Short mmCIF file of C-alpha atoms in Angstrom, two decimals:
data_model
loop_
_atom_site.label_atom_id
_atom_site.label_comp_id
_atom_site.label_asym_id
_atom_site.label_seq_id
_atom_site.Cartn_x
_atom_site.Cartn_y
_atom_site.Cartn_z
CA MET A 1 15.44 -15.67 16.89
CA ASP A 2 16.37 -18.15 14.29
CA PHE A 3 18.77 -15.93 12.33
CA LEU A 4 20.80 -15.49 15.55
CA ASN A 5 20.87 -19.24 16.20
CA GLN A 6 22.29 -19.70 12.63
CA THR A 7 24.98 -17.14 13.24
CA ARG A 8 28.29 -18.56 14.55
CA PHE A 9 29.63 -17.33 17.98
CA ILE A 10 31.24 -13.94 17.62
CA GLU A 11 34.93 -13.47 17.88
CA ARG A 12 36.93 -10.29 17.59
CA LEU A 13 40.25 -11.18 16.14
CA GLN A 14 43.27 -9.58 17.90
CA PHE A 15 46.94 -9.51 16.78
CA PHE A 16 50.25 -8.85 18.38
CA ASN A 17 53.72 -7.85 17.18
CA GLY A 18 55.63 -10.84 15.98
CA GLN A 19 52.54 -13.02 15.63
CA ARG A 20 52.65 -15.52 12.73
CA LEU A 21 49.51 -14.97 10.54
CA PHE A 22 47.69 -17.63 8.52
CA ALA A 23 45.31 -17.25 5.70
CA SER A 24 42.54 -18.26 8.14
CA ASP A 25 43.34 -15.29 10.36
CA LEU A 26 42.90 -12.71 7.63
CA GLN A 27 39.95 -14.43 6.18
CA GLY A 28 38.38 -14.48 9.51
CA ILE A 29 38.36 -10.71 9.62
CA GLU A 30 36.55 -10.56 6.34
CA ALA A 31 34.03 -13.29 7.51
CA PHE A 32 33.22 -11.48 10.77
CA ASN A 33 32.46 -8.19 9.00
CA ARG A 34 30.51 -9.95 6.33
CA GLU A 35 28.35 -11.95 8.82
CA MET A 36 27.62 -8.89 10.82
CA ARG A 37 26.59 -7.11 7.68
CA TRP A 38 24.36 -9.92 6.70
CA LEU A 39 22.82 -10.02 10.19
CA HIS A 40 22.00 -6.27 9.82
CA ASN A 41 20.40 -6.89 6.48
CA GLN A 42 18.41 -9.85 7.61
CA SER A 43 17.17 -8.01 10.70
CA LEU A 44 16.14 -4.68 9.16
CA HIS A 45 15.33 -5.38 5.52
CA GLN A 46 13.15 -7.86 3.65
CA PRO A 47 14.39 -9.85 0.65
CA GLY A 48 14.19 -7.87 -2.62
CA ILE A 49 15.68 -5.18 -4.76
CA GLY A 50 17.31 -2.21 -2.92
CA ASN A 51 18.39 -0.26 -6.06
CA GLY A 52 18.78 -0.64 -9.79
CA PHE A 53 18.48 -4.05 -11.48
CA ALA A 54 16.36 -2.38 -14.31
CA VAL A 55 15.21 -4.92 -17.00
CA ALA A 56 14.65 -3.72 -20.44
CA GLY A 57 13.11 -5.87 -23.13
CA LYS A 58 10.63 -4.90 -25.80
CA LYS A 59 8.24 -7.12 -27.77
CA GLY A 60 10.06 -9.00 -30.56
CA ASP A 61 13.48 -8.84 -28.76
CA ARG A 62 15.63 -11.95 -28.32
CA GLU A 63 17.50 -10.65 -25.42
CA VAL A 64 16.98 -8.47 -22.34
CA THR A 65 19.39 -6.01 -20.76
CA ILE A 66 19.82 -5.97 -16.97
CA GLY A 67 21.16 -2.71 -15.48
CA PRO A 68 23.52 -2.55 -12.46
CA GLY A 69 21.86 -3.06 -9.21
CA TYR A 70 21.83 -4.10 -5.51
CA ALA A 71 19.52 -6.66 -3.84
CA ILE A 72 19.27 -8.61 -0.64
CA ASP A 73 18.23 -12.30 -0.16
CA ALA A 74 16.48 -13.81 2.78
CA LEU A 75 19.85 -14.51 4.44
CA GLY A 76 20.88 -10.89 4.22
CA ARG A 77 23.47 -11.51 1.52
CA GLU A 78 24.11 -8.71 -0.96
CA ILE A 79 23.55 -9.44 -4.64
CA VAL A 80 25.42 -6.85 -6.57
CA LEU A 81 25.89 -6.23 -10.30
CA THR A 82 28.24 -3.41 -11.19
CA GLN A 83 27.64 -3.16 -14.95
CA SER A 84 24.87 -3.97 -17.44
CA GLN A 85 24.48 -7.49 -18.61
CA VAL A 86 22.67 -9.07 -21.46
CA GLU A 87 20.68 -12.26 -21.06
CA PRO A 88 19.31 -14.21 -24.08
CA VAL A 89 15.59 -14.87 -24.11
CA PRO A 90 14.87 -18.67 -23.46
CA PRO A 91 14.88 -20.51 -26.86
CA VAL A 92 11.43 -21.99 -26.70
CA ALA A 93 8.63 -21.89 -29.34
CA GLY A 94 5.90 -21.47 -26.83
CA GLU A 95 3.26 -23.76 -25.14
CA VAL A 96 1.78 -26.79 -26.86
CA ASP A 97 -1.36 -24.89 -27.49
CA GLY A 98 0.40 -22.18 -29.43
CA THR A 99 0.31 -19.57 -26.65
CA ALA A 100 3.42 -17.80 -25.27
CA ALA A 101 5.57 -19.50 -22.60
CA LEU A 102 5.85 -17.71 -19.23
CA PHE A 103 9.10 -17.13 -17.54
CA ASP A 104 10.41 -15.32 -14.50
CA LEU A 105 13.89 -13.75 -14.61
CA THR A 106 15.44 -14.29 -11.21
CA VAL A 107 18.75 -13.35 -9.53
CA ALA A 108 20.49 -15.19 -6.72
CA TYR A 109 23.53 -14.80 -4.55
CA PRO A 110 26.59 -16.62 -5.97
CA ASP A 111 28.46 -19.20 -3.70
CA ASP A 112 32.28 -19.12 -4.01
CA GLN A 113 32.39 -22.31 -6.16
CA PHE A 114 30.46 -20.58 -8.91
CA LEU A 115 32.66 -17.50 -9.06
CA GLU A 116 35.37 -16.85 -11.61
CA GLU A 117 38.98 -16.58 -10.47
CA SER A 118 40.11 -12.99 -11.32
CA GLU A 119 43.62 -13.24 -9.68
CA THR A 120 45.91 -15.87 -8.41
CA ARG A 121 49.37 -15.57 -6.84
CA VAL A 122 52.43 -17.62 -6.23
CA GLY A 123 53.36 -18.07 -2.55
CA ILE A 124 56.84 -17.90 -1.12
CA CYS A 125 57.17 -21.54 -1.18
CA ASN A 126 56.16 -21.85 -4.76
CA GLY A 127 52.51 -22.64 -3.80
CA GLU A 128 49.82 -20.98 -5.78
CA GLY A 129 46.40 -19.82 -4.65
CA VAL A 130 43.47 -17.65 -5.53
CA VAL A 131 43.44 -14.24 -3.95
CA ARG A 132 40.39 -12.70 -5.86
CA LEU A 133 37.13 -13.97 -7.04
CA LYS A 134 35.03 -11.98 -9.49
CA GLU A 135 31.57 -11.70 -7.76
CA GLU A 136 28.72 -11.89 -10.23
CA PRO A 137 25.08 -12.65 -9.56
CA ILE A 138 23.48 -15.82 -10.84
CA PHE A 139 20.61 -15.02 -13.31
CA CYS A 140 18.16 -17.70 -14.16
CA TRP A 141 14.99 -17.99 -16.37
CA VAL A 142 12.27 -19.84 -14.49
CA ARG A 143 9.63 -21.50 -16.49
CA LEU A 144 6.01 -20.93 -15.22
CA ASN A 145 2.74 -22.76 -15.57
CA PRO A 146 -0.43 -21.04 -17.00
CA ASN A 147 -1.16 -19.94 -13.42
CA ARG A 148 2.17 -18.19 -13.39
CA GLN A 149 3.75 -20.32 -10.74
CA PRO A 150 7.25 -22.02 -11.25
CA LEU A 151 7.07 -25.55 -12.63
CA ASP A 152 10.05 -26.60 -10.55
CA VAL A 153 9.04 -27.12 -6.92
CA THR A 154 12.48 -26.52 -5.54
CA ILE A 155 12.90 -23.24 -7.38
CA LYS A 156 9.42 -22.17 -6.32
CA GLN A 157 10.34 -22.71 -2.66
CA GLU A 158 13.61 -20.72 -3.19
CA ILE A 159 11.56 -17.84 -4.54
CA LEU A 160 9.07 -18.02 -1.79
CA SER A 161 11.74 -18.19 0.84
CA GLY A 162 13.61 -15.16 -0.58
CA LEU A 163 16.76 -16.91 -1.77
CA ARG A 164 15.93 -16.02 -5.46
CA ILE A 165 14.68 -12.55 -6.27
CA ILE A 166 12.38 -11.93 -9.25
CA LEU A 167 13.51 -9.23 -11.52
CA ALA A 168 11.01 -9.39 -14.31
CA GLN A 169 8.45 -11.64 -16.07
CA ALA A 170 8.41 -12.43 -19.74
CA GLU A 171 6.16 -14.08 -22.29
CA VAL A 172 8.14 -15.91 -24.97
CA LEU A 173 6.87 -17.03 -28.41
CA ASN A 174 9.02 -18.40 -31.13
CA CYS A 175 12.20 -17.67 -29.19
CA LYS A 176 11.45 -13.94 -28.80
CA LEU A 177 9.46 -11.75 -26.51
CA ASP A 178 5.75 -11.76 -27.22
CA LYS A 179 5.24 -8.72 -25.04
CA ASP A 180 7.36 -6.12 -23.29
CA VAL A 181 8.77 -7.55 -19.99
CA SER A 182 6.91 -6.79 -16.89
CA ILE A 183 8.44 -5.69 -13.62
CA ALA A 184 5.19 -5.64 -11.59
CA GLN A 185 6.34 -8.88 -9.73
CA ARG A 186 9.52 -7.25 -8.25
CA LEU A 187 9.80 -7.06 -4.41
CA ASN A 188 11.43 -3.96 -2.84
CA ALA A 189 13.95 -4.52 -0.02
CA ARG A 190 13.15 -1.33 1.63
CA PRO A 191 10.26 -1.31 4.15
CA SER A 192 7.00 -0.43 2.52
CA ASN A 193 5.56 2.97 3.34
CA GLN A 194 2.08 1.91 2.26
CA PRO A 195 -0.69 1.57 3.07
CA TYR A 196 -0.36 5.03 4.38
CA VAL A 197 -3.38 5.97 6.69
CA CYS A 198 -4.05 9.66 7.71
CA CYS A 199 -7.18 11.00 9.34
CA GLY A 200 -8.72 14.27 10.62
CA SER A 201 -11.70 16.03 11.99
CA VAL A 202 -12.99 19.42 10.97
CA THR A 203 -16.12 21.46 11.41
CA PRO A 204 -16.57 23.01 7.92
CA ALA A 205 -18.54 26.07 6.70
CA TRP A 206 -21.49 24.10 5.67
CA GLN A 207 -23.46 25.27 2.49
CA THR A 208 -27.06 24.15 1.72
CA PHE A 209 -28.19 22.66 -1.57
CA GLU A 210 -31.38 21.42 -3.06
CA LEU A 211 -31.83 18.44 -5.35
CA THR A 212 -35.22 19.59 -6.54
CA ALA A 213 -37.96 22.13 -5.82
CA PHE A 214 -39.34 21.52 -2.29
CA ASP A 215 -42.54 22.56 -0.50
CA PRO A 216 -41.75 22.32 3.29
CA THR A 217 -45.63 22.48 3.94
CA SER A 218 -45.88 18.92 2.62
CA VAL A 219 -43.63 17.76 5.54
CA LEU A 220 -44.56 20.07 8.38
CA SER A 221 -48.48 19.63 8.15
CA THR A 222 -51.09 17.52 9.76
CA ASN A 223 -54.19 15.72 8.64
CA THR A 224 -57.77 17.02 9.76
CA GLY A 225 -58.74 15.80 13.15
CA SER A 226 -56.43 12.81 12.99
CA THR A 227 -53.57 11.68 15.17
CA GLN A 228 -51.77 10.22 12.07
CA VAL A 229 -49.59 13.22 11.08
CA LEU A 230 -47.29 13.41 8.01
CA LEU A 231 -44.44 14.96 9.95
CA GLY A 232 -44.26 12.03 12.19
CA LEU A 233 -42.98 9.75 9.32
CA PRO A 234 -39.24 9.47 8.50
CA ILE A 235 -38.54 11.55 5.34
CA ILE A 236 -35.51 11.94 3.11
CA LEU A 237 -35.55 15.55 2.32
CA PRO A 238 -34.40 16.84 -1.09
CA ILE A 239 -32.08 19.32 0.62
CA GLY A 240 -28.83 18.79 2.22
CA LEU A 241 -25.44 20.16 3.24
CA GLN A 242 -22.24 20.32 1.28
CA ALA A 243 -18.59 21.33 1.99
CA LYS A 244 -15.11 20.99 0.82
CA ILE A 245 -12.64 19.24 3.14
CA ASP A 246 -8.97 19.99 3.02
CA THR A 247 -6.67 16.96 3.44
CA SER A 248 -3.38 18.57 2.13
CA GLU A 249 -1.70 18.30 5.64
CA CYS A 250 -1.51 14.52 5.10
CA GLY A 251 0.78 14.77 2.12
CA PHE A 252 -0.87 12.10 0.01
CA LEU A 253 1.05 11.46 -3.22
CA THR A 254 -2.03 9.84 -4.91
CA THR A 255 -5.78 9.97 -4.41
CA PRO A 256 -6.52 7.77 -1.35
CA CYS A 257 -9.69 6.00 -0.52
CA TYR A 258 -11.62 8.31 1.72
CA THR A 259 -14.27 7.33 4.37
CA VAL A 260 -16.20 9.96 6.37
CA ARG A 261 -18.74 10.09 9.16
CA ILE A 262 -20.70 12.96 10.58
CA ALA A 263 -20.11 13.69 14.28
CA GLY A 264 -22.68 15.83 16.19
CA ASP A 265 -25.98 15.73 17.76
CA ARG A 266 -28.89 14.03 15.91
CA VAL A 267 -31.87 15.00 18.18
CA PHE A 268 -32.94 18.69 18.36
CA GLN A 269 -35.93 20.73 19.45
CA ILE A 270 -37.50 23.28 17.19
CA ASP A 271 -40.06 25.89 18.07
CA LEU A 272 -43.33 25.45 16.22
CA GLY A 273 -45.20 28.40 17.82
CA LEU A 274 -48.33 26.23 18.78
CA GLU A 275 -50.07 26.47 22.05
CA THR A 276 -50.62 22.73 22.06
CA LEU A 277 -47.08 21.84 21.19
CA PRO A 278 -44.72 24.82 21.53
CA LYS A 279 -41.68 22.67 20.83
CA LEU A 280 -41.15 19.65 18.69
CA THR A 281 -38.44 17.10 19.06
CA VAL A 282 -37.00 15.96 15.72
CA VAL A 283 -34.34 13.48 14.66
CA VAL A 284 -32.05 14.66 11.88
CA ASP A 285 -29.36 12.47 10.21
CA GLY A 286 -27.63 12.39 6.84
CA LEU A 287 -26.54 10.14 3.94
CA THR A 288 -23.01 11.12 3.17
CA GLN A 289 -21.46 11.13 -0.35
CA ILE A 290 -17.86 11.82 -1.32
CA ILE A 291 -17.34 13.51 -4.64
CA ASN A 292 -14.37 14.92 -6.62
CA PRO A 293 -11.71 13.32 -4.34
CA THR A 294 -8.06 14.22 -4.94
CA ALA A 295 -4.80 13.90 -3.07
CA LYS A 296 -5.37 17.29 -1.35
CA ASP A 297 -9.12 17.46 -0.71
CA PHE A 298 -12.58 16.12 -1.44
CA ASP A 299 -16.21 17.44 -1.50
CA ILE A 300 -18.82 16.01 0.85
CA ASN A 301 -22.61 16.07 0.31
CA VAL A 302 -24.97 15.20 3.09
CA LEU A 303 -28.51 14.37 2.16
CA LEU A 304 -30.70 15.01 5.16
CA LEU A 305 -33.09 12.55 6.68
CA PHE A 306 -35.80 14.03 8.97
CA GLN A 307 -38.26 12.52 11.43
CA ALA A 308 -40.40 14.42 14.04
CA LEU A 309 -41.15 12.68 17.24
CA ILE A 310 -44.97 13.39 17.61
CA PRO A 311 -46.86 12.58 20.96
CA ASN A 312 -49.89 10.36 20.34
CA SER A 313 -52.14 13.03 21.82
CA PHE A 314 -51.20 15.70 19.35
CA THR A 315 -53.99 16.69 17.04
CA THR A 316 -55.00 19.74 14.89
CA SER A 317 -58.19 20.62 13.15
CA GLY A 318 -58.79 21.84 9.68
CA GLY A 319 -55.57 20.52 8.26
CA ALA A 320 -53.63 23.54 9.60
CA ALA A 321 -50.00 23.71 9.15
CA VAL A 322 -47.71 24.04 12.16
CA GLY A 323 -47.17 27.46 13.54
CA GLY A 324 -44.85 29.75 11.47
CA ASP A 325 -43.56 29.26 8.00
CA PRO A 326 -42.45 25.67 7.45
CA GLY A 327 -39.57 26.74 5.23
CA ASP A 328 -38.34 29.16 7.78
CA ILE A 329 -38.38 26.34 10.45
CA LEU A 330 -36.26 24.09 8.20
CA LYS A 331 -33.84 26.76 7.43
CA LYS A 332 -33.56 27.77 11.11
CA LEU A 333 -32.89 24.06 11.97
CA ILE A 334 -30.18 23.77 9.42
CA ALA A 335 -28.57 27.06 10.21
CA GLU A 336 -28.65 26.88 14.00
CA LYS A 337 -28.49 23.24 14.78
CA LEU A 338 -26.60 21.50 12.12
CA LYS A 339 -23.74 24.11 11.73
CA ASP A 340 -21.86 22.22 14.61
CA TRP A 341 -21.83 19.02 12.70
CA SER A 342 -18.20 18.04 12.10
CA VAL A 343 -16.69 15.78 9.51
CA GLU A 344 -14.47 13.08 10.68
CA TRP A 345 -12.45 11.44 7.70
CA MET A 346 -9.83 8.91 6.98
CA GLY A 347 -7.80 8.42 3.85
CA VAL A 348 -5.97 5.20 3.00
CA GLU A 349 -3.27 5.41 0.26
CA GLY A 350 -1.83 2.39 -1.37
#
């Protein structure tokens, strides 16, 4: 684990009565706690913004305002701004072709040498030293090329490695914002909760629907004295099943991308009432369509596909229809056989 290899050996500082303390002893306490905190951040968080650091800048403004915030870089170091700060827009006219220049506004952890001395004290031997440094983040405008990539290779690597955190992106023309600043490029230090996947299975109360007027006789009939029968061909029926599927138990915040499949038997036997063929084996499947999806439910339509498995020896004479009313046969098939079809669904949010 590289981050552990980069951490110094761990020492717990101890003290005793009468011990003479040096500055390094007290600084060692602070360093120990700081490095353990950084190790925690580096192990359990990703580089990015933890809270705040709101950036406000409207079209035509010559400066942007950065709100207080907290961020973490790739080394686990905390980048903290306690009060709002104003940063001027880069003083550039634009690109050579007259279009706006692109910039990323970044923030980085400040090393000690870049911090302002906020308090110094005189020691007992007339020595003087700094006892407090004012910790302020380092803000920087990074020039981008037309592909929105940093022109400076070193800075680009620092951004990719998480040592610089992007707060906003701006387009500058004639030394002022050409558009409102964009914060779409920001990275969150908190673990992402998306994509969120949830799935379920339900046997709904199916309802039938018709796409158009339908004559079942045209499907469940035979040709005179011929072994070539119409009901032996695969047919998409203009009738189907529909139901509403409840997904509220998943707690989706936005409408997810739903996918579904129908689970259940596809091969059935139906009673034709014929002496030569009392029962007919049929294959029924469906084309599924999701309509009206929301975060809490969706409607499903299943357009039925029908094919009868006819023996080669099966013939009729006179073009007779199969025994019984064809419409009743289809209704019975749907009501008795397809009611057990279940819907297995999955929703992906984000």
